[in-house]
Short mmCIF file of C-alpha atoms in Angstrom, two decimals:
data_model
loop_
_atom_site.label_atom_id
_atom_site.label_comp_id
_atom_site.label_asym_id
_atom_site.label_seq_id
_atom_site.Cartn_x
_atom_site.Cartn_y
_atom_site.Cartn_z
CA MET A 834 2.89 -0.79 -8.13
CA LEU A 835 5.88 -1.97 -6.10
CA PRO A 836 9.43 -1.27 -7.29
CA SER A 837 11.27 -4.20 -8.84
CA GLY A 838 12.56 -6.65 -6.23
CA ILE A 839 10.44 -5.30 -3.36
CA GLN A 840 7.77 -7.64 -2.02
CA HIS A 841 4.65 -6.25 -0.33
CA ASP A 842 4.70 -8.40 2.84
CA ALA A 843 8.47 -8.88 3.15
CA ILE A 844 10.26 -7.30 6.13
CA TYR A 845 13.11 -4.97 5.28
CA ILE A 846 15.87 -3.34 7.29
CA LEU A 847 16.03 0.34 6.38
CA GLY A 848 18.76 1.53 8.71
CA VAL A 849 21.11 0.35 11.43
CA GLY A 850 22.98 2.10 14.22
CA SER A 851 25.71 1.07 16.64
CA GLN A 852 27.61 2.30 19.68
CA THR A 853 30.40 -0.01 20.83
CA PRO A 854 33.76 0.24 22.60
CA VAL A 855 35.46 -0.01 19.18
CA GLY A 856 33.33 2.51 17.31
CA ARG A 857 30.74 5.22 17.78
CA THR A 858 28.90 4.49 14.53
CA HIS A 859 27.68 1.44 12.66
CA GLY A 860 30.41 1.76 10.04
CA SER A 861 33.33 2.34 12.40
CA SER A 862 32.25 -0.50 14.72
CA ALA A 863 31.98 -2.95 11.82
CA ALA A 864 35.33 -1.83 10.36
CA ALA A 865 37.05 -2.36 13.70
CA VAL A 866 35.65 -5.88 14.02
CA ARG A 867 36.61 -6.62 10.42
CA CYS A 868 40.20 -5.55 11.23
CA GLY A 869 40.28 -7.43 14.54
CA ILE A 870 40.76 -4.27 16.62
CA SER A 871 40.10 -4.95 20.29
CA ALA A 872 39.02 -2.53 23.01
CA TYR A 873 40.20 -4.86 25.80
CA ALA A 874 41.98 -2.91 28.52
CA GLU A 875 42.36 -2.75 32.28
CA HIS A 876 39.50 -1.11 34.11
CA PRO A 877 40.66 2.21 35.65
CA PHE A 878 40.00 1.08 39.22
CA MET A 879 38.13 -2.26 39.50
CA LEU A 880 40.15 -5.20 40.86
CA ASP A 881 39.23 -8.87 40.74
CA LYS A 882 39.27 -11.19 43.76
CA ARG A 883 42.99 -11.85 43.24
CA GLY A 884 43.82 -8.17 43.29
CA GLU A 885 44.41 -7.81 39.56
CA ARG A 886 42.84 -5.14 37.35
CA ILE A 887 39.71 -6.44 35.64
CA ILE A 888 39.99 -6.53 31.84
CA VAL A 889 36.96 -4.98 30.17
CA ALA A 890 35.89 -3.49 26.83
CA ARG A 891 34.32 -0.16 27.77
CA ALA A 892 33.09 2.94 26.01
CA SER A 893 36.03 5.12 27.02
CA TRP A 894 34.20 8.39 26.30
CA LEU A 895 31.69 7.74 29.11
CA ASP A 896 32.27 8.63 32.75
CA ASP A 897 33.21 5.50 34.70
CA MET A 898 31.01 6.61 37.60
CA MET A 899 27.90 7.19 35.45
CA PRO A 900 24.81 5.44 36.88
CA MET A 901 23.67 2.41 34.89
CA ALA A 902 20.33 3.81 33.67
CA GLU A 903 21.99 6.99 32.43
CA ARG A 904 24.82 5.02 30.80
CA LEU A 905 22.38 2.87 28.87
CA SER A 906 20.36 5.88 27.76
CA VAL A 907 23.45 7.64 26.42
CA LEU A 908 24.68 4.54 24.57
CA ALA A 909 21.25 3.94 23.05
CA LEU A 910 20.58 7.50 21.91
CA ASP A 911 23.21 7.90 19.19
CA ALA A 912 22.69 4.35 17.92
CA ALA A 913 18.93 4.93 17.65
CA ARG A 914 19.44 8.25 15.86
CA GLU A 915 21.76 6.60 13.36
CA ALA A 916 19.24 3.85 12.61
CA LEU A 917 16.47 6.43 12.14
CA GLN A 918 18.42 8.49 9.58
CA PRO A 919 16.54 7.07 6.55
CA MET A 920 13.33 8.49 8.03
CA THR A 921 14.73 12.00 8.42
CA HIS A 922 13.21 13.34 5.21
CA SER A 923 10.50 10.73 4.66
CA ARG A 924 6.81 11.50 4.68
CA VAL A 925 5.85 8.81 7.20
CA ARG A 926 2.32 9.46 8.43
CA SER A 927 2.24 7.28 11.54
CA ARG A 928 4.37 6.87 14.66
CA ILE A 929 7.29 4.45 14.78
CA ARG A 930 7.00 1.82 17.52
CA LEU A 931 10.10 1.19 19.62
CA HIS A 932 10.93 -2.36 20.74
CA LEU A 933 13.80 -2.35 23.23
CA ALA A 934 15.84 -5.25 24.67
CA LEU A 935 17.40 -4.60 28.08
CA SER A 936 19.12 -6.69 30.74
CA ARG A 937 17.36 -7.71 33.92
CA GLU A 938 20.76 -8.29 35.56
CA GLY A 939 21.87 -4.77 34.72
CA LEU A 940 18.71 -2.90 35.69
CA GLY A 941 16.96 -5.20 38.13
CA ASP A 942 13.33 -4.40 37.42
CA GLN A 943 10.81 -3.00 34.96
CA VAL A 944 10.72 0.37 36.72
CA ARG A 945 14.33 1.20 35.88
CA ALA A 946 13.90 -0.31 32.43
CA ARG A 947 10.97 1.99 31.83
CA GLN A 948 13.12 4.94 32.90
CA VAL A 949 15.70 4.05 30.24
CA ALA A 950 13.01 3.67 27.57
CA ASP A 951 11.28 6.94 28.51
CA SER A 952 14.60 8.81 28.54
CA LEU A 953 15.46 7.48 25.09
CA VAL A 954 12.09 8.42 23.57
CA SER A 955 12.17 11.92 25.05
CA SER A 956 15.72 12.47 23.74
CA LEU A 957 14.75 11.46 20.20
CA ASP A 958 13.24 14.88 19.69
CA GLY A 959 11.92 15.38 16.19
CA ALA A 960 11.68 11.65 15.45
CA PRO A 961 8.12 10.23 15.18
CA VAL A 962 8.70 7.53 17.84
CA ASP A 963 5.66 6.41 19.83
CA ASP A 964 5.72 6.98 23.59
CA GLU A 965 4.55 3.42 24.22
CA VAL A 966 7.67 1.20 24.21
CA ALA A 967 7.66 -2.61 24.09
CA ILE A 968 10.38 -3.74 26.52
CA VAL A 969 12.00 -7.19 26.51
CA MET A 970 14.22 -8.25 29.42
CA ASP A 971 15.45 -11.69 28.40
CA GLY A 972 19.23 -11.65 28.14
CA HIS A 973 21.47 -11.92 25.10
CA ALA A 974 18.73 -13.34 22.85
CA GLY A 975 16.19 -10.74 23.95
CA GLY A 976 16.88 -8.68 20.84
CA PHE A 977 15.62 -11.53 18.66
CA LEU A 978 12.41 -11.72 20.69
CA ALA A 979 12.02 -7.96 20.22
CA MET A 980 12.53 -8.39 16.45
CA LYS A 981 10.01 -11.22 16.36
CA GLU A 982 7.38 -9.09 18.12
CA ALA A 983 8.12 -6.19 15.76
CA VAL A 984 7.63 -8.43 12.70
CA GLU A 985 4.23 -9.54 14.03
CA GLU A 986 3.26 -5.91 14.61
CA LEU A 987 4.33 -4.85 11.12
CA ARG A 988 2.54 -7.69 9.37
CA SER A 989 -0.65 -7.04 11.33
CA GLY A 990 -0.61 -3.44 10.14
CA ARG A 991 -0.53 -2.00 13.66
CA SER A 992 2.65 -0.05 12.80
CA ALA A 993 4.13 1.24 9.56
CA ALA A 994 7.69 0.96 10.90
CA CYS A 995 9.41 -0.32 14.02
CA LEU A 996 12.68 0.69 15.63
CA VAL A 997 14.16 -2.38 17.31
CA GLY A 998 17.16 -2.08 19.59
CA GLY A 999 19.17 -3.54 22.42
CA VAL A 1000 21.49 -1.87 24.89
CA ASP A 1001 23.52 -3.28 27.77
CA SER A 1002 26.57 -2.61 29.93
CA TYR A 1003 28.53 -4.45 32.60
CA MET A 1004 30.33 -1.30 33.72
CA THR A 1005 29.19 -1.03 37.33
CA ALA A 1006 31.10 -2.22 40.37
CA ASP A 1007 28.28 -4.51 41.50
CA ARG A 1008 27.90 -6.25 38.18
CA LEU A 1009 31.64 -6.72 37.61
CA GLU A 1010 32.09 -8.11 41.11
CA ALA A 1011 29.16 -10.49 40.64
CA ILE A 1012 30.70 -11.88 37.44
CA ASP A 1013 34.07 -12.28 39.15
CA PHE A 1014 32.77 -14.05 42.26
CA ALA A 1015 30.58 -16.35 40.15
CA GLY A 1016 33.74 -17.52 38.38
CA ASN A 1017 32.64 -16.18 34.98
CA LEU A 1018 35.20 -13.41 34.52
CA HIS A 1019 37.98 -14.00 32.00
CA SER A 1020 41.39 -13.46 33.58
CA SER A 1021 44.88 -14.93 33.73
CA HIS A 1022 43.48 -17.44 36.23
CA ASN A 1023 40.24 -18.24 34.37
CA THR A 1024 40.72 -18.70 30.63
CA TRP A 1025 37.14 -19.90 30.04
CA GLY A 1026 35.43 -16.79 31.38
CA PHE A 1027 34.22 -13.82 29.36
CA THR A 1028 35.30 -10.21 29.05
CA PRO A 1029 32.58 -7.70 30.04
CA GLY A 1030 31.67 -5.14 27.40
CA GLU A 1031 28.91 -2.66 26.62
CA GLY A 1032 27.13 -1.31 23.59
CA ALA A 1033 23.91 -0.51 21.78
CA GLY A 1034 22.53 -1.62 18.45
CA PHE A 1035 19.37 -0.57 16.60
CA CYS A 1036 17.65 -1.39 13.33
CA LEU A 1037 14.73 0.28 11.57
CA MET A 1038 12.27 -2.23 10.10
CA ALA A 1039 9.29 -1.91 7.75
CA THR A 1040 7.24 -3.94 5.28
CA GLY A 1041 7.78 -3.74 1.54
CA ALA A 1042 4.57 -1.75 1.22
CA THR A 1043 5.95 0.99 3.50
CA VAL A 1044 9.32 0.92 1.75
CA ALA A 1045 7.58 1.54 -1.58
CA GLU A 1046 5.24 4.20 -0.19
CA LEU A 1047 8.09 6.22 1.32
CA GLY A 1048 10.49 5.67 -1.56
CA LEU A 1049 13.20 4.27 0.72
CA THR A 1050 16.06 1.91 -0.11
CA PRO A 1051 16.41 -1.13 2.19
CA VAL A 1052 19.84 -2.30 3.33
CA ALA A 1053 18.75 -5.91 3.96
CA GLU A 1054 15.77 -8.22 4.06
CA LEU A 1055 14.88 -9.99 7.29
CA GLN A 1056 13.68 -13.30 5.88
CA ALA A 1057 13.04 -15.06 9.18
CA VAL A 1058 13.50 -14.59 12.91
CA ALA A 1059 12.76 -17.14 15.62
CA THR A 1060 13.28 -17.90 19.28
CA ALA A 1061 13.43 -21.20 21.15
CA GLN A 1062 13.97 -22.49 24.68
CA GLU A 1063 16.99 -24.38 26.05
CA GLY A 1064 16.37 -26.72 28.99
CA GLN A 1065 19.99 -27.37 30.03
CA LEU A 1066 21.26 -24.05 31.32
CA LEU A 1067 24.70 -22.67 32.10
CA GLY A 1068 25.61 -23.13 35.77
CA THR A 1069 23.36 -26.14 36.34
CA ARG A 1070 24.37 -29.78 36.79
CA THR A 1071 23.19 -30.73 33.33
CA VAL A 1072 24.84 -31.10 29.93
CA CYS A 1073 23.79 -28.76 27.15
CA ILE A 1074 23.72 -30.41 23.73
CA GLY A 1075 22.39 -27.37 21.90
CA GLU A 1076 18.75 -28.39 21.55
CA GLY A 1077 17.40 -24.86 22.00
CA LEU A 1078 19.83 -23.28 19.54
CA THR A 1079 19.20 -26.10 17.07
CA ALA A 1080 15.47 -25.38 17.25
CA ALA A 1081 16.09 -21.69 16.57
CA PHE A 1082 18.32 -22.52 13.58
CA ARG A 1083 15.77 -24.94 12.11
CA ALA A 1084 12.98 -22.41 12.54
CA VAL A 1085 14.72 -19.84 10.30
CA LEU A 1086 16.54 -22.12 7.84
CA GLY A 1087 14.34 -23.74 5.22
CA THR A 1088 14.98 -26.53 2.76
CA GLY A 1089 17.76 -25.53 0.41
CA ASP A 1090 19.00 -22.60 2.51
CA ARG A 1091 22.78 -22.30 2.53
CA VAL A 1092 24.41 -19.92 5.00
CA HIS A 1093 27.66 -18.32 3.87
CA HIS A 1094 28.62 -16.62 7.14
CA THR A 1095 27.40 -16.45 10.73
CA PHE A 1096 27.52 -13.53 13.19
CA CYS A 1097 27.08 -14.62 16.78
CA ASP A 1098 27.62 -13.76 20.44
CA LEU A 1099 30.19 -16.44 21.35
CA ASN A 1100 32.17 -14.92 24.22
CA GLY A 1101 34.84 -17.43 25.25
CA GLU A 1102 32.78 -19.54 27.67
CA ILE A 1103 33.11 -23.25 26.96
CA TYR A 1104 29.37 -23.82 27.46
CA ARG A 1105 28.59 -21.43 24.61
CA ALA A 1106 31.16 -23.02 22.29
CA ASP A 1107 29.82 -26.51 22.98
CA GLU A 1108 26.26 -25.36 22.39
CA PHE A 1109 27.16 -23.88 19.00
CA GLY A 1110 29.12 -26.98 18.06
CA PHE A 1111 26.21 -29.33 18.81
CA ALA A 1112 23.78 -27.09 16.92
CA LEU A 1113 26.09 -27.06 13.89
CA CYS A 1114 26.33 -30.86 13.91
CA ARG A 1115 22.55 -31.12 13.66
CA THR A 1116 22.15 -28.46 10.97
CA SER A 1117 25.39 -28.82 8.99
CA GLU A 1118 23.54 -29.22 5.68
CA HIS A 1119 22.63 -25.52 5.84
CA PHE A 1120 26.20 -24.19 6.11
CA VAL A 1121 28.57 -23.70 3.20
CA ASP A 1122 31.45 -23.64 5.70
CA ALA A 1123 30.59 -23.83 9.40
CA THR A 1124 33.97 -22.34 10.36
CA GLN A 1125 33.03 -19.03 8.72
CA PHE A 1126 31.66 -17.08 11.66
CA THR A 1127 32.35 -13.79 13.41
CA ALA A 1128 32.30 -13.56 17.20
CA ALA A 1129 32.69 -9.83 17.80
CA ALA A 1130 32.98 -10.27 21.57
CA GLU A 1131 36.72 -10.68 20.97
CA CYS A 1132 36.72 -7.01 19.98
CA TRP A 1133 33.94 -5.28 21.95
CA GLY A 1134 33.47 -7.79 24.77
CA ASP A 1135 30.23 -9.45 25.80
CA VAL A 1136 27.46 -6.95 25.01
CA GLY A 1137 24.55 -8.82 26.60
CA ALA A 1138 21.13 -7.60 25.47
CA ALA A 1139 22.68 -5.61 22.60
CA SER A 1140 23.98 -8.81 20.94
CA ALA A 1141 21.22 -9.41 18.39
CA GLN A 1142 21.09 -5.96 16.81
CA LEU A 1143 24.86 -5.49 16.82
CA ALA A 1144 25.28 -8.84 15.05
CA LEU A 1145 22.70 -7.78 12.48
CA GLY A 1146 24.64 -4.56 11.96
CA LEU A 1147 27.78 -6.56 11.15
CA ALA A 1148 25.87 -8.60 8.57
CA VAL A 1149 24.56 -5.44 6.89
CA ALA A 1150 28.05 -3.88 6.88
CA SER A 1151 29.51 -6.91 5.11
CA TRP A 1152 27.21 -6.22 2.14
CA GLU A 1153 27.62 -2.45 2.30
CA ARG A 1154 31.42 -2.71 2.16
CA GLY A 1155 31.53 -5.57 -0.34
CA TYR A 1156 33.29 -8.28 1.67
CA ALA A 1157 30.32 -10.61 2.26
CA LYS A 1158 30.84 -14.03 0.70
CA GLY A 1159 27.19 -14.69 -0.10
CA HIS A 1160 23.62 -13.42 -0.11
CA THR A 1161 22.34 -15.35 2.94
CA LEU A 1162 23.72 -14.73 6.43
CA LEU A 1163 22.74 -16.02 9.86
CA THR A 1164 22.84 -14.19 13.19
CA TRP A 1165 22.18 -15.81 16.56
CA ALA A 1166 22.53 -15.35 20.32
CA SER A 1167 22.02 -17.35 23.51
CA SER A 1168 20.88 -15.82 26.77
CA ALA A 1169 23.60 -16.51 29.32
CA ARG A 1170 21.54 -17.27 32.43
CA GLY A 1171 18.16 -17.91 30.83
CA PRO A 1172 16.59 -20.41 28.41
CA LEU A 1173 15.99 -18.07 25.45
CA ARG A 1174 17.79 -18.73 22.18
CA GLY A 1175 17.32 -16.66 19.04
CA ALA A 1176 18.34 -16.58 15.39
CA ALA A 1177 17.63 -14.56 12.25
CA LYS A 1178 18.20 -15.21 8.56
CA ILE A 1179 19.24 -12.08 6.68
CA LYS A 1180 19.33 -11.70 2.92
CA GLN A 1181 20.98 -9.02 0.85
CA ALA A 1182 18.31 -6.60 -0.30
CA VAL A 1183 17.66 -5.83 -3.94
CA ASN A 1184 18.17 -2.13 -4.57
CA PRO A 1185 15.02 -0.98 -6.41
CA ARG A 1186 16.89 2.06 -7.77
CA GLN A 1187 19.52 0.06 -9.58
#
């Protein structure tokens, strides 16, 4: 018999973990965003094309010369461990499948991505994480695709639990220079660019049946997750009217759904703001107040492939700390240079022990 409030086939979030420039845990990162604390600062040595120090949001405890693959592995490790904490003393009988969102721009190919994934799994010593990792390399919204694949795997019974994460960083000379010369870097001469950041976010997911079997307490319920495609991309001679993001919103928001707050990856680029605005116009009936949203990039910078899971972590924290304004929250992200758009509807979980 299932505990009160837990549904057999529902998907629950059991734990979350974060590593960001404003905090080295889920709680500290969320508190910093809640307080509006920013990690924006001059890069120690990188200059833009006008000779000014590039403004970034970086993990200051990491070596600035650390290779990208190693940097991502280090960021991901502590966030993954934090998300796995509920499983520390559980009697889970099967391996946990890892679904990992990475950036093609940051790593270049599947070979280096596989190196990051293998390094992470080998470092999670003692955790029952399967060696076979499902990797997604699809930009900012890649984390939602990873979550979607994990949900399908859980509901099919192929895994008892899935660890879903995203990690990304812009902190290499090549990547910062590429952003600058493409005209996308925020600076005193380009107010519509974005500030490069870095971070990692993870969430541990399982069905209600597994939650009941292991006697765990969920922190949230993932009611729906969806992805969609946008045809009018950033940097092309077309006008984006938010069709892809609208499709993602409509796929997760059902009749009667009312969203109290949104957590998103808006980063200061006008394209992204316009896209969100058009999507809101088409789906306004689902929002209690469309102006109630959190864009954490103003604190930890643009976090690329880590966007989805870090946004989910903020939603969970708002319930944990008691400042959420409702029981239904929306998270979303748009891949910067690709067509993928993603969204998830999160509901406050019922505590079966109350």
